[in-house]
Amino acid sequence: MPEAAQGTGNGRAARGRFQVVEVTGPSMVPTLYHGDWLLVQHGAPVRPGDVVILRHPFQQDLLVVKRAAERRGSGWWVLGDNSFAGGDSTDYGTVPEELVLARVRARYRPLRKDQRSVFGLLGWAVTALRPVSTDRSVSRRLRAR
């Protein structure tokens, strides 16, 4: 099952607008974990290596989060960072451009119950909010599969 992102809105955000979505599933581990919150920008230009939100090509009521590995024709070849999870272009091929809805700008990782110690809180504080930038080394590695 591909990684789904649950939106806080109706999924019809205007171009350039920001939205917050929650990650469910393991397909983007270690970049994103189940329960992470993402700040996404609708209609932002996508480059290879960007993490994006898209409609699943065969189940369009399902939103998924993947890495845009490369441009192919009029669409994107998208891959999960966790190659064992599946549910990406290796299963459903190139994703048409119109199904790529938003680009992920930042990730917020909520505090877990086991992080209540002083060291746990410090570790969480350092990594809780991070921009999700293009990781070209991951992109190159994934395209070589």
Tab-separated table of C-alpha atoms in Angstrom:
chain	number	residue	atom	x	y	z
A	1	MET	CA	0.000	0.000	0.000
A	2	PRO	CA	1.465	3.382	-0.901
A	3	GLU	CA	2.103	5.997	1.694
A	4	ALA	CA	-0.971	8.174	2.169
A	5	ALA	CA	-1.131	11.767	3.261
A	6	GLN	CA	-4.250	12.921	5.046
A	7	GLY	CA	-5.058	16.584	4.423
A	8	THR	CA	-6.501	19.101	6.845
A	9	GLY	CA	-8.524	20.666	4.002
A	10	ASN	CA	-10.685	19.409	1.188
A	11	GLY	CA	-7.696	18.687	-1.091
A	12	ARG	CA	-8.572	21.511	-3.514
A	13	ALA	CA	-6.049	24.120	-2.454
A	14	ALA	CA	-5.363	27.022	-4.790
A	15	ARG	CA	-2.081	27.200	-6.687
A	16	GLY	CA	0.700	28.511	-4.439
A	17	ARG	CA	-1.323	27.925	-1.269
A	18	PHE	CA	0.077	26.005	1.675
A	19	GLN	CA	-1.558	23.055	3.406
A	20	VAL	CA	-0.648	20.710	6.263
A	21	VAL	CA	-0.898	16.943	5.725
A	22	GLU	CA	-0.148	13.938	7.939
A	23	VAL	CA	2.010	11.035	6.772
A	24	THR	CA	0.734	7.488	7.168
A	25	GLY	CA	2.731	4.450	6.169
A	26	PRO	CA	6.427	3.535	5.803
A	27	SER	CA	7.265	4.185	2.136
A	28	MET	CA	9.344	7.325	2.751
A	29	VAL	CA	11.399	6.066	5.724
A	30	PRO	CA	14.035	7.307	6.681
A	31	THR	CA	13.097	10.756	5.299
A	32	LEU	CA	9.529	10.706	6.640
A	33	TYR	CA	7.920	8.546	9.301
A	34	HIS	CA	4.340	7.556	10.051
A	35	GLY	CA	2.807	10.415	12.057
A	36	ASP	CA	5.007	13.199	10.659
A	37	TRP	CA	3.260	16.395	9.572
A	38	LEU	CA	4.201	18.077	6.295
A	39	LEU	CA	3.860	21.646	5.095
A	40	VAL	CA	3.134	21.417	1.368
A	41	GLN	CA	2.848	24.073	-1.326
A	42	HIS	CA	0.323	23.478	-4.096
A	43	GLY	CA	1.395	24.265	-7.638
A	44	ALA	CA	5.064	24.765	-6.727
A	45	PRO	CA	7.539	23.830	-9.456
A	46	VAL	CA	8.868	20.287	-9.079
A	47	ARG	CA	12.484	19.309	-9.703
A	48	PRO	CA	14.093	15.869	-9.601
A	49	GLY	CA	14.710	14.900	-5.983
A	50	ASP	CA	11.770	16.894	-4.539
A	51	VAL	CA	9.308	15.185	-2.208
A	52	VAL	CA	5.789	15.621	-3.610
A	53	ILE	CA	2.150	14.890	-2.840
A	54	LEU	CA	0.244	13.241	-5.684
A	55	ARG	CA	-2.972	11.437	-6.437
A	56	HIS	CA	-2.509	7.700	-6.832
A	57	PRO	CA	-2.870	6.951	-10.571
A	58	PHE	CA	-5.253	4.009	-10.054
A	59	GLN	CA	-7.037	5.181	-6.891
A	60	GLN	CA	-7.402	8.940	-7.272
A	61	ASP	CA	-9.139	9.514	-3.935
A	62	LEU	CA	-5.859	8.402	-2.294
A	63	LEU	CA	-3.060	10.935	-1.791
A	64	VAL	CA	0.507	9.634	-1.642
A	65	VAL	CA	3.845	11.194	-0.800
A	66	LYS	CA	6.862	10.191	-2.905
A	67	ARG	CA	10.134	11.533	-4.263
A	68	ALA	CA	10.027	12.850	-7.837
A	69	ALA	CA	13.003	10.928	-9.227
A	70	GLU	CA	12.952	12.113	-12.841
A	71	ARG	CA	10.834	13.663	-15.533
A	72	ARG	CA	9.569	11.197	-18.147
A	73	GLY	CA	7.553	12.600	-21.027
A	74	SER	CA	4.551	14.478	-19.632
A	75	GLY	CA	4.848	13.062	-16.129
A	76	TRP	CA	7.081	12.066	-13.222
A	77	TRP	CA	8.766	8.832	-12.215
A	78	VAL	CA	8.197	8.784	-8.440
A	79	LEU	CA	9.827	6.538	-5.860
A	80	GLY	CA	9.570	5.934	-2.148
A	81	ASP	CA	12.771	6.320	-0.122
A	82	ASN	CA	12.056	2.919	1.461
A	83	SER	CA	12.578	0.500	-1.438
A	84	PHE	CA	10.998	-2.359	0.558
A	85	ALA	CA	7.613	-0.606	0.944
A	86	GLY	CA	6.629	-0.511	-2.746
A	87	GLY	CA	3.698	1.503	-4.049
A	88	ASP	CA	5.568	3.803	-6.429
A	89	SER	CA	6.315	4.127	-10.167
A	90	THR	CA	7.885	0.669	-10.188
A	91	ASP	CA	4.284	-0.548	-9.628
A	92	TYR	CA	2.212	1.980	-11.592
A	93	GLY	CA	4.585	3.672	-14.045
A	94	THR	CA	4.974	7.358	-14.811
A	95	VAL	CA	2.556	9.648	-12.960
A	96	PRO	CA	0.891	12.260	-15.197
A	97	GLU	CA	1.827	15.876	-14.378
A	98	GLU	CA	-1.764	16.787	-13.433
A	99	LEU	CA	-1.744	14.203	-10.612
A	100	VAL	CA	1.272	15.828	-8.900
A	101	LEU	CA	-0.482	18.270	-6.562
A	102	ALA	CA	2.082	19.797	-4.217
A	103	ARG	CA	5.726	20.008	-3.211
A	104	VAL	CA	6.736	19.276	0.385
A	105	ARG	CA	8.493	22.256	1.995
A	106	ALA	CA	8.931	21.211	5.644
A	107	ARG	CA	8.444	18.287	8.011
A	108	TYR	CA	7.333	18.433	11.652
A	109	ARG	CA	7.904	15.323	13.736
A	110	PRO	CA	5.580	15.249	16.795
A	111	LEU	CA	6.917	14.357	20.241
A	112	ARG	CA	6.555	10.646	21.058
A	113	LYS	CA	5.731	9.284	24.509
A	114	ASP	CA	9.182	7.661	24.850
A	115	GLN	CA	10.881	11.061	24.373
A	116	ARG	CA	9.868	12.492	27.767
A	117	SER	CA	13.362	12.347	29.291
A	118	VAL	CA	15.648	15.396	29.173
A	119	PHE	CA	17.807	13.788	26.481
A	120	GLY	CA	14.743	12.663	24.551
A	121	LEU	CA	13.320	16.198	24.619
A	122	LEU	CA	16.634	17.685	23.503
A	123	GLY	CA	16.943	15.232	20.644
A	124	TRP	CA	13.367	15.942	19.582
A	125	ALA	CA	13.899	19.727	19.757
A	126	VAL	CA	16.889	19.504	17.420
A	127	THR	CA	15.086	17.401	14.781
A	128	ALA	CA	11.366	18.219	15.184
A	129	LEU	CA	11.078	20.839	12.453
A	130	ARG	CA	13.144	20.540	9.291
A	131	PRO	CA	12.879	21.704	5.725
A	132	VAL	CA	12.484	18.862	3.254
A	133	SER	CA	14.989	19.751	0.617
A	134	THR	CA	16.044	18.125	-2.591
A	135	ASP	CA	18.437	15.311	-1.867
A	136	ARG	CA	20.043	14.812	-5.236
A	137	SER	CA	22.231	11.944	-4.006
A	138	VAL	CA	19.111	9.968	-3.041
A	139	SER	CA	17.512	10.865	-6.369
A	140	ARG	CA	20.508	9.579	-8.332
A	141	ARG	CA	20.675	6.426	-6.242
A	142	LEU	CA	16.975	5.715	-6.764
A	143	ARG	CA	17.089	6.242	-10.531
A	144	ALA	CA	19.858	3.645	-10.794
A	145	ARG	CA	17.580	0.859	-9.538
